[in-house]
XYZ file of C-alpha atoms in Angstrom:
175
model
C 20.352 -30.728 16.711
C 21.151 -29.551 13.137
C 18.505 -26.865 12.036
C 18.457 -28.679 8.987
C 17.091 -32.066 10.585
C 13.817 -30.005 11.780
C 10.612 -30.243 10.238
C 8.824 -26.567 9.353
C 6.972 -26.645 12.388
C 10.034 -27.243 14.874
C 11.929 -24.412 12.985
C 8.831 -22.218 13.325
C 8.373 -22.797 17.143
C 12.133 -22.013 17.398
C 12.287 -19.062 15.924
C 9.081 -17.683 18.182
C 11.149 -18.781 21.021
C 13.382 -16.182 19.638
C 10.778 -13.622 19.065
C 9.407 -14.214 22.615
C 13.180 -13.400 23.999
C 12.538 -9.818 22.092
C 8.681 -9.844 23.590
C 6.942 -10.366 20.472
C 4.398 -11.788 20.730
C 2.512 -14.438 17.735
C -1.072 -15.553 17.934
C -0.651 -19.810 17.110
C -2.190 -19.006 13.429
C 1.017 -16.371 12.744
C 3.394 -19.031 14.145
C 2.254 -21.459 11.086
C 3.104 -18.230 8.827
C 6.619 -17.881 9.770
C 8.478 -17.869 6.649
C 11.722 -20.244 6.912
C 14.297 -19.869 3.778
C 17.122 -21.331 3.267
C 17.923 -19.634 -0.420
C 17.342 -22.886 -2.238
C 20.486 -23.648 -0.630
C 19.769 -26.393 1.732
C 21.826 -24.905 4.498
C 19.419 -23.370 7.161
C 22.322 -24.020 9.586
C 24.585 -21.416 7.297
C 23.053 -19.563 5.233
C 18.847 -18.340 6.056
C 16.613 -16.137 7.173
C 13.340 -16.524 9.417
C 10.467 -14.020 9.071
C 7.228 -12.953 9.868
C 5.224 -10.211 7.407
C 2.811 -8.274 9.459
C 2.188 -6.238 6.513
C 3.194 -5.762 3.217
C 1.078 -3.399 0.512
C 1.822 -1.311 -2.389
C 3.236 1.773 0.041
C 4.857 0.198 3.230
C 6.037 -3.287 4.868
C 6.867 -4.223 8.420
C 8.534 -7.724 9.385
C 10.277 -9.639 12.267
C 13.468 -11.757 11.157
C 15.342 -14.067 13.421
C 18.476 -15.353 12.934
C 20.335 -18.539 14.562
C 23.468 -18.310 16.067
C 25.872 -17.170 13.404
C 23.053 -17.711 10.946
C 23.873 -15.901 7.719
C 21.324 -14.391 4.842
C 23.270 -13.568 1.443
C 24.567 -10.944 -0.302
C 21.491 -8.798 -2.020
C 20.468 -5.497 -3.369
C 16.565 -4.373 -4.281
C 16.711 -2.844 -7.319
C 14.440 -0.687 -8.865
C 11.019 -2.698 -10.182
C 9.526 0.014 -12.300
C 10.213 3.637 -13.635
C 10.429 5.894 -11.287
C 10.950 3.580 -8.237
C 14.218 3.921 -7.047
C 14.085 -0.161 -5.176
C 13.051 -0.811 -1.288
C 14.610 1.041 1.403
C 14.536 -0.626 4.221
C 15.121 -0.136 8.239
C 16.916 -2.721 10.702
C 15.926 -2.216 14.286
C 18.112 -5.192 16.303
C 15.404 -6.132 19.082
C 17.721 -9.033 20.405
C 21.180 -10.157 19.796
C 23.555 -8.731 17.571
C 23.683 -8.510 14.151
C 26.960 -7.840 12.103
C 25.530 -6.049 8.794
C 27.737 -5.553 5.365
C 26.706 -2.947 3.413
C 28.543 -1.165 0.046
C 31.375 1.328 1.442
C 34.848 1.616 2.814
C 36.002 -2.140 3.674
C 36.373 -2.671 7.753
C 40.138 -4.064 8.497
C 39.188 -6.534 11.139
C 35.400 -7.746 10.351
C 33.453 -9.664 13.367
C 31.944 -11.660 11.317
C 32.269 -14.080 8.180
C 30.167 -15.499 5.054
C 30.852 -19.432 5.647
C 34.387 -20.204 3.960
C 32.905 -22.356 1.238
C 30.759 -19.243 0.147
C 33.608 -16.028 0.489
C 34.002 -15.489 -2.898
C 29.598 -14.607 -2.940
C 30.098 -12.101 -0.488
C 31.485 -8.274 -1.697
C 29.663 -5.904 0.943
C 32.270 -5.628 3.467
C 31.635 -2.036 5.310
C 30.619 -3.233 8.563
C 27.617 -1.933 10.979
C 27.279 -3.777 14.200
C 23.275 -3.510 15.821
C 22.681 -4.841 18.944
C 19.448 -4.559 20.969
C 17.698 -0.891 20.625
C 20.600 -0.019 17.724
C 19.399 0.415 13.970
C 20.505 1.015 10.218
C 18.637 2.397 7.177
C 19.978 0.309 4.284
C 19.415 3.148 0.979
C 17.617 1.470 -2.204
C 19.825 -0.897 -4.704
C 22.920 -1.213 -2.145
C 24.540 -4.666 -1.996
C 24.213 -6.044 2.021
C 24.246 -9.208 3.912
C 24.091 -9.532 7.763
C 24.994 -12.541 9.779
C 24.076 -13.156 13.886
C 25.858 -13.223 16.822
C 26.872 -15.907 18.999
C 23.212 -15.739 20.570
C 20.962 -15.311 17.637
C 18.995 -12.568 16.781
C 15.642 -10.350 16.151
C 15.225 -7.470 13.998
C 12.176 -5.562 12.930
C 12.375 -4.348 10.099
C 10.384 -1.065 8.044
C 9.971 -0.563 4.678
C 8.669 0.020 1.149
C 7.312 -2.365 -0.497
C 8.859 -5.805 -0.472
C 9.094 -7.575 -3.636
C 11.401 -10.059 -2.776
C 10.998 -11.609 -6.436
C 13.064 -8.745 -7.649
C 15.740 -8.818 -5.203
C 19.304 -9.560 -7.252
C 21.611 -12.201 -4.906
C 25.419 -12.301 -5.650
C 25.445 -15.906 -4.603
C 25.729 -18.343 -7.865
C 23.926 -20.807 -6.539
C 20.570 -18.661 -5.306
């Protein structure tokens, strides 16, 4: 079944099923707060990003993303949101799975992974860092990345400052 033909809830218990494969563990009230975007793109199946906040305040965040097989989130930077704040740095620790980051840099010759075809041209970041389970990557402040899953899905913590995702700059046209 088509990610897309789930309700909230059925994409929610999914992605704990995912979470519970990387022994995290939800209470049923965080399960309902599993944040499912899809970029305004109606594509889950492409192009999204599951996640739960644990906690996000003025210094420091910490989150759990999933990913679906081959899942993709697009092409972003954080820039910086006031003087003096150089943007959010943020840590990727892969917990299950693989996931094939792009970050700004030398181009890789023979990349594992690719944006979905009808989206290439959204898609610049194309130095790429391969995480699988235990591996991670600091991604520095106002750098253009985009990661996409392996064949199995994945689960990432991630660490950081402060997320404002209403400041984060996407290279696709359409988000």
């Amino acid at each position: 079944m088509k990610l897309n033909d789930l309700t909230e809830i059925e994409v929610q218990r999914k992605v704990n099923e995912y979470f519970r494969l990387a022994d995290i563990t939800l209470k049923d009230e965080e399960i309902r707060d599993i944040q499912i975007n899809d970029f305004g793109l109606g594509r889950l199946d492409e192009l999204g990003l599951q996640l739960f906040v644990y906690i996000n305040t003025e210094r420091y965040c910490a989150k759990e993303w999933a990913l679906f097989p081959r899942q993709t989130c697009p092409e972003h930077l954080h820039p910086p949101v006031e003087s003096g704040d150089p943007g959010k740095q943020e840590t990727f620790r892969c917990k299950f799975g693989t996931v094939y980051l792009y970050v700004e840099g030398e181009a890789t010759s023979h990349p594992k992974a690719h944006p979905p075809e009808q989206d290439r041209d959204q898609f610049t970041a194309a130095h790429e860092v391969i995480l699988t389970a235990g591996d991670q990557y600091t991604i520095p402040p106002n750098t253009k990345h985009w990661f996409q899953a392996g064949e199995e899905g994945a689960v990432t913590a991630e660490y950081s400052s402060t997320s404002t995702d209403n400041h984060d700059i996407f290279t696709h046209k359409d988000i």
